Amino acid sequence: NAGVTQTPKFQVLKTGQSMTLQCAQDMNHNSMYWYRQDPGMGLRLIYYSASEGTTDKGEVPNGYNVSRLNKREFSLRLESAAPSQTSVYFCASRSTGVGEAFFGQGTRLTVV
Amino acid sequence: EDQVTQSPEALRLQEGESSSLNCSYTVSGLRGLFWYRQDPGKGPEFLFTLYSAGEEKEKERLKATLTKKESFLHITAPKPEDSATYLCAVQAEANDYKLSFGAGTTVTVRA
């Protein structure tokens, strides 16, 4: 049982380049999330998808776009990367209602 | 705006030296409070969910408790393998799709 799978694990981008972070879950969860984690700031929500076909902004959405491709997959796109987007990105999923979120292993992104 | 504050930021313990981590929260109607463990280079791993004041959950050397304003994670007789960052998150009734996280407490247990 793979759980939540993120690709790639590491990425270095030049300022202005674009890329898409991929996330897939095999737990039949309705809700999916993208977080970024920076030292001393904890996990901050970028975007979430409460169910297939819906997406909503979180705390720090600027510079990002998302696509809920189907129930399993939720991608995060950086259209024009900036050094401020250097961070570790985590995808998570959970069932609706009260329940724990399950996280992927993260993508460490460096923008130079 | 939901707020979660964890203290201390870092905790260094000797093996066997019990201690507690604090998670203070401000939320309009708590739906659930979650504790996670995060090892370096890994994603957060779920530990506990607490739903109402007075509730307690235990797992091995860890015990989580909840009041109306805060939660504690007690580590009893810790071992080096308990070294990790512990994260607290809350889910509000007003927006039950969102989890708001604290910055975490990094625990180091020396043998």
Short mmCIF file of N, CA and C in Angstrom, two decimals, chain B residues 5-106:
data_model
loop_
_atom_site.label_atom_id
_atom_site.label_comp_id
_atom_site.label_asym_id
_atom_site.label_seq_id
_atom_site.Cartn_x
_atom_site.Cartn_y
_atom_site.Cartn_z
N THR B 5 0.20 27.40 18.48
CA THR B 5 1.53 27.76 18.97
C THR B 5 2.09 26.60 19.76
N GLN B 6 3.27 26.14 19.38
CA GLN B 6 3.90 25.02 20.08
C GLN B 6 5.11 25.50 20.86
N SER B 7 5.29 24.91 22.03
CA SER B 7 6.46 25.24 22.85
C SER B 7 6.92 24.01 23.62
N PRO B 8 8.23 23.93 23.92
CA PRO B 8 9.28 24.81 23.41
C PRO B 8 9.58 24.52 21.94
N GLU B 9 10.43 25.34 21.32
CA GLU B 9 10.83 25.07 19.93
C GLU B 9 11.70 23.83 19.86
N ALA B 10 12.56 23.66 20.87
CA ALA B 10 13.47 22.53 20.89
C ALA B 10 13.58 22.01 22.32
N LEU B 11 13.80 20.70 22.43
CA LEU B 11 13.87 20.06 23.74
C LEU B 11 14.94 18.98 23.67
N ARG B 12 15.92 19.10 24.55
CA ARG B 12 16.97 18.09 24.62
C ARG B 12 16.79 17.30 25.91
N LEU B 13 16.66 15.99 25.80
CA LEU B 13 16.40 15.13 26.95
C LEU B 13 17.45 14.05 27.05
N GLN B 14 17.70 13.63 28.27
CA GLN B 14 18.51 12.46 28.49
C GLN B 14 17.58 11.24 28.40
N GLU B 15 18.10 10.13 27.94
CA GLU B 15 17.29 8.92 27.87
C GLU B 15 16.68 8.63 29.23
N GLY B 16 15.35 8.41 29.25
CA GLY B 16 14.66 8.14 30.51
C GLY B 16 14.11 9.36 31.20
N GLU B 17 14.47 10.55 30.73
CA GLU B 17 14.02 11.80 31.35
C GLU B 17 12.69 12.22 30.75
N SER B 18 11.61 12.05 31.47
CA SER B 18 10.26 12.36 30.96
C SER B 18 10.05 13.86 30.84
N SER B 19 9.22 14.26 29.89
CA SER B 19 8.92 15.68 29.68
C SER B 19 7.61 15.83 28.92
N SER B 20 7.20 17.09 28.74
CA SER B 20 5.95 17.38 28.04
C SER B 20 6.14 18.48 27.00
N LEU B 21 5.41 18.36 25.90
CA LEU B 21 5.38 19.37 24.86
C LEU B 21 4.00 20.03 24.91
N ASN B 22 3.97 21.32 24.61
CA ASN B 22 2.71 22.06 24.69
C ASN B 22 2.24 22.52 23.32
N CYS B 23 0.93 22.48 23.10
CA CYS B 23 0.31 23.00 21.89
C CYS B 23 -0.87 23.86 22.32
N SER B 24 -0.74 25.18 22.19
CA SER B 24 -1.83 26.10 22.52
C SER B 24 -2.56 26.47 21.23
N TYR B 25 -3.88 26.52 21.30
CA TYR B 25 -4.62 26.79 20.07
C TYR B 25 -5.75 27.79 20.29
N THR B 26 -6.05 28.50 19.22
CA THR B 26 -7.20 29.40 19.18
C THR B 26 -7.98 29.06 17.92
N VAL B 27 -9.20 28.61 18.11
CA VAL B 27 -10.01 28.20 16.97
C VAL B 27 -11.48 28.40 17.31
N SER B 28 -12.25 28.75 16.33
CA SER B 28 -13.69 28.91 16.53
C SER B 28 -14.37 27.56 16.41
N GLY B 29 -14.45 26.88 17.52
CA GLY B 29 -15.08 25.55 17.50
C GLY B 29 -14.10 24.50 17.03
N LEU B 30 -13.59 23.73 17.97
CA LEU B 30 -12.60 22.71 17.62
C LEU B 30 -13.31 21.46 17.12
N ARG B 31 -12.91 21.01 15.94
CA ARG B 31 -13.46 19.75 15.43
C ARG B 31 -12.53 18.59 15.77
N GLY B 32 -11.23 18.89 15.78
CA GLY B 32 -10.26 17.86 16.12
C GLY B 32 -8.87 18.46 16.25
N LEU B 33 -8.05 17.84 17.11
CA LEU B 33 -6.65 18.25 17.27
C LEU B 33 -5.79 17.03 16.98
N PHE B 34 -4.76 17.23 16.18
CA PHE B 34 -3.95 16.13 15.68
C PHE B 34 -2.50 16.30 16.10
N TRP B 35 -1.85 15.19 16.47
CA TRP B 35 -0.43 15.16 16.71
C TRP B 35 0.24 14.30 15.64
N TYR B 36 1.36 14.84 15.12
CA TYR B 36 2.15 14.14 14.12
C TYR B 36 3.60 14.09 14.58
N ARG B 37 4.30 13.08 14.10
CA ARG B 37 5.75 12.96 14.28
C ARG B 37 6.39 13.12 12.92
N GLN B 38 7.49 13.88 12.84
CA GLN B 38 8.20 14.05 11.58
C GLN B 38 9.68 13.78 11.78
N ASP B 39 10.21 12.80 11.06
CA ASP B 39 11.64 12.52 11.06
C ASP B 39 12.30 13.32 9.96
N PRO B 40 13.61 13.62 10.11
CA PRO B 40 14.31 14.44 9.10
C PRO B 40 14.19 13.85 7.70
N GLY B 41 13.81 14.69 6.74
CA GLY B 41 13.71 14.25 5.36
C GLY B 41 12.49 13.43 5.04
N LYS B 42 11.56 13.32 5.99
CA LYS B 42 10.35 12.52 5.78
C LYS B 42 9.10 13.39 5.93
N GLY B 43 7.97 12.84 5.50
CA GLY B 43 6.71 13.52 5.72
C GLY B 43 6.18 13.25 7.11
N PRO B 44 5.28 14.11 7.61
CA PRO B 44 4.68 13.89 8.93
C PRO B 44 3.94 12.55 8.98
N GLU B 45 4.06 11.91 10.15
CA GLU B 45 3.41 10.63 10.38
C GLU B 45 2.39 10.79 11.50
N PHE B 46 1.16 10.39 11.26
CA PHE B 46 0.08 10.58 12.21
C PHE B 46 0.31 9.81 13.50
N LEU B 47 0.02 10.47 14.65
CA LEU B 47 0.11 9.84 15.96
C LEU B 47 -1.27 9.70 16.61
N PHE B 48 -1.93 10.86 16.85
CA PHE B 48 -3.19 10.86 17.61
C PHE B 48 -4.17 11.89 17.05
N THR B 49 -5.47 11.62 17.31
CA THR B 49 -6.50 12.63 17.16
C THR B 49 -7.25 12.76 18.48
N LEU B 50 -7.48 14.01 18.91
CA LEU B 50 -8.26 14.29 20.11
C LEU B 50 -9.43 15.16 19.71
N TYR B 51 -10.62 14.87 20.26
CA TYR B 51 -11.81 15.57 19.80
C TYR B 51 -12.42 16.50 20.84
N SER B 52 -12.28 16.18 22.12
CA SER B 52 -12.95 17.00 23.13
C SER B 52 -12.11 17.09 24.40
N ALA B 53 -12.31 18.18 25.14
CA ALA B 53 -11.57 18.43 26.37
C ALA B 53 -11.72 17.25 27.33
N GLY B 54 -10.60 16.86 27.92
CA GLY B 54 -10.59 15.74 28.84
C GLY B 54 -10.17 14.42 28.20
N GLU B 55 -10.13 14.41 26.89
CA GLU B 55 -9.77 13.18 26.20
C GLU B 55 -8.28 12.92 26.28
N GLU B 56 -7.87 11.66 26.35
CA GLU B 56 -6.48 11.26 26.39
C GLU B 56 -6.29 10.08 25.43
N LYS B 57 -5.11 10.05 24.80
CA LYS B 57 -4.76 8.93 23.94
C LYS B 57 -3.31 8.54 24.25
N GLU B 58 -3.01 7.23 24.19
CA GLU B 58 -1.67 6.75 24.49
C GLU B 58 -1.18 5.83 23.40
N LYS B 59 0.15 5.89 23.19
CA LYS B 59 0.79 4.98 22.25
C LYS B 59 2.23 4.83 22.70
N GLU B 60 2.56 3.67 23.20
CA GLU B 60 3.89 3.36 23.71
C GLU B 60 4.28 4.40 24.75
N ARG B 61 5.33 5.18 24.54
CA ARG B 61 5.81 6.13 25.54
C ARG B 61 5.14 7.50 25.41
N LEU B 62 4.22 7.65 24.49
CA LEU B 62 3.58 8.92 24.23
C LEU B 62 2.15 8.93 24.75
N LYS B 63 1.78 10.07 25.35
CA LYS B 63 0.40 10.26 25.82
C LYS B 63 -0.03 11.68 25.48
N ALA B 64 -1.14 11.83 24.80
CA ALA B 64 -1.65 13.14 24.42
C ALA B 64 -2.90 13.44 25.22
N THR B 65 -2.98 14.70 25.70
CA THR B 65 -4.15 15.15 26.45
C THR B 65 -4.66 16.44 25.85
N LEU B 66 -5.93 16.77 26.15
CA LEU B 66 -6.56 17.93 25.55
C LEU B 66 -7.39 18.69 26.58
N THR B 67 -7.21 20.04 26.61
CA THR B 67 -8.10 20.92 27.35
C THR B 67 -8.76 21.86 26.35
N LYS B 68 -9.52 22.83 26.84
CA LYS B 68 -10.21 23.74 25.93
C LYS B 68 -9.28 24.74 25.25
N LYS B 69 -8.05 24.87 25.79
CA LYS B 69 -7.13 25.87 25.23
C LYS B 69 -5.83 25.27 24.72
N GLU B 70 -5.49 24.04 25.17
CA GLU B 70 -4.20 23.49 24.81
C GLU B 70 -4.20 21.97 24.86
N SER B 71 -3.14 21.44 24.26
CA SER B 71 -2.92 20.01 24.30
C SER B 71 -1.48 19.77 24.74
N PHE B 72 -1.27 18.67 25.42
CA PHE B 72 0.07 18.28 25.83
C PHE B 72 0.41 16.91 25.25
N LEU B 73 1.66 16.79 24.86
CA LEU B 73 2.18 15.49 24.47
C LEU B 73 3.25 15.11 25.49
N HIS B 74 2.93 14.11 26.30
CA HIS B 74 3.84 13.67 27.34
C HIS B 74 4.70 12.52 26.80
N ILE B 75 6.01 12.64 27.02
CA ILE B 75 6.91 11.57 26.62
C ILE B 75 7.49 10.97 27.90
N THR B 76 7.15 9.72 28.14
CA THR B 76 7.57 9.04 29.38
C THR B 76 8.77 8.16 29.10
N ALA B 77 9.83 8.35 29.89
CA ALA B 77 11.06 7.55 29.76
C ALA B 77 11.49 7.44 28.31
N PRO B 78 11.78 8.58 27.66
CA PRO B 78 12.08 8.55 26.22
C PRO B 78 13.35 7.78 25.90
N LYS B 79 13.38 7.26 24.67
CA LYS B 79 14.54 6.58 24.12
C LYS B 79 15.05 7.39 22.93
N PRO B 80 16.30 7.16 22.52
CA PRO B 80 16.84 7.91 21.38
C PRO B 80 15.96 7.85 20.14
N GLU B 81 15.25 6.74 19.94
CA GLU B 81 14.39 6.63 18.75
C GLU B 81 13.15 7.52 18.82
N ASP B 82 12.91 8.16 19.94
CA ASP B 82 11.83 9.14 20.05
C ASP B 82 12.25 10.51 19.55
N SER B 83 13.52 10.65 19.19
CA SER B 83 14.00 11.92 18.64
C SER B 83 13.31 12.20 17.32
N ALA B 84 12.68 13.37 17.22
CA ALA B 84 11.92 13.75 16.02
C ALA B 84 11.36 15.14 16.26
N THR B 85 10.72 15.68 15.23
CA THR B 85 9.94 16.90 15.41
C THR B 85 8.48 16.50 15.55
N TYR B 86 7.83 17.05 16.58
CA TYR B 86 6.43 16.72 16.84
C TYR B 86 5.57 17.93 16.46
N LEU B 87 4.59 17.68 15.61
CA LEU B 87 3.73 18.73 15.08
C LEU B 87 2.32 18.58 15.62
N CYS B 88 1.70 19.73 15.88
CA CYS B 88 0.32 19.78 16.33
C CYS B 88 -0.50 20.50 15.26
N ALA B 89 -1.72 20.05 15.02
CA ALA B 89 -2.59 20.69 14.03
C ALA B 89 -4.02 20.70 14.55
N VAL B 90 -4.79 21.71 14.15
CA VAL B 90 -6.20 21.78 14.55
C VAL B 90 -7.09 21.87 13.32
N GLN B 91 -8.27 21.35 13.49
CA GLN B 91 -9.31 21.43 12.48
C GLN B 91 -10.49 22.14 13.11
N ALA B 92 -10.96 23.22 12.46
CA ALA B 92 -12.06 24.01 12.99
C ALA B 92 -13.39 23.56 12.41
N GLU B 93 -14.44 23.75 13.19
CA GLU B 93 -15.77 23.41 12.70
C GLU B 93 -16.15 24.25 11.50
N ALA B 94 -15.67 25.51 11.46
CA ALA B 94 -16.06 26.43 10.39
C ALA B 94 -15.53 26.00 9.04
N ASN B 95 -14.36 25.35 9.04
CA ASN B 95 -13.79 24.91 7.76
C ASN B 95 -13.17 23.55 7.99
N ASP B 96 -13.95 22.52 7.89
CA ASP B 96 -13.42 21.23 8.32
C ASP B 96 -12.59 20.54 7.24
N TYR B 97 -12.27 21.27 6.16
CA TYR B 97 -11.33 20.69 5.21
C TYR B 97 -9.90 21.08 5.51
N LYS B 98 -9.72 22.10 6.36
CA LYS B 98 -8.40 22.67 6.54
C LYS B 98 -7.79 22.25 7.87
N LEU B 99 -6.51 21.90 7.84
CA LEU B 99 -5.73 21.67 9.06
C LEU B 99 -4.72 22.79 9.19
N SER B 100 -4.70 23.42 10.37
CA SER B 100 -3.73 24.49 10.65
C SER B 100 -2.67 23.93 11.58
N PHE B 101 -1.40 24.07 11.19
CA PHE B 101 -0.30 23.46 11.92
C PHE B 101 0.47 24.48 12.74
N GLY B 102 1.03 24.00 13.86
CA GLY B 102 2.03 24.76 14.59
C GLY B 102 3.40 24.53 13.97
N ALA B 103 4.41 25.26 14.48
CA ALA B 103 5.76 25.19 13.91
C ALA B 103 6.52 23.96 14.37
N GLY B 104 6.03 23.29 15.41
CA GLY B 104 6.66 22.05 15.83
C GLY B 104 7.62 22.20 17.00
N THR B 105 7.87 21.09 17.68
CA THR B 105 8.89 20.99 18.73
C THR B 105 9.85 19.90 18.33
N THR B 106 11.13 20.25 18.24
CA THR B 106 12.15 19.26 17.88
C THR B 106 12.71 18.65 19.16
#
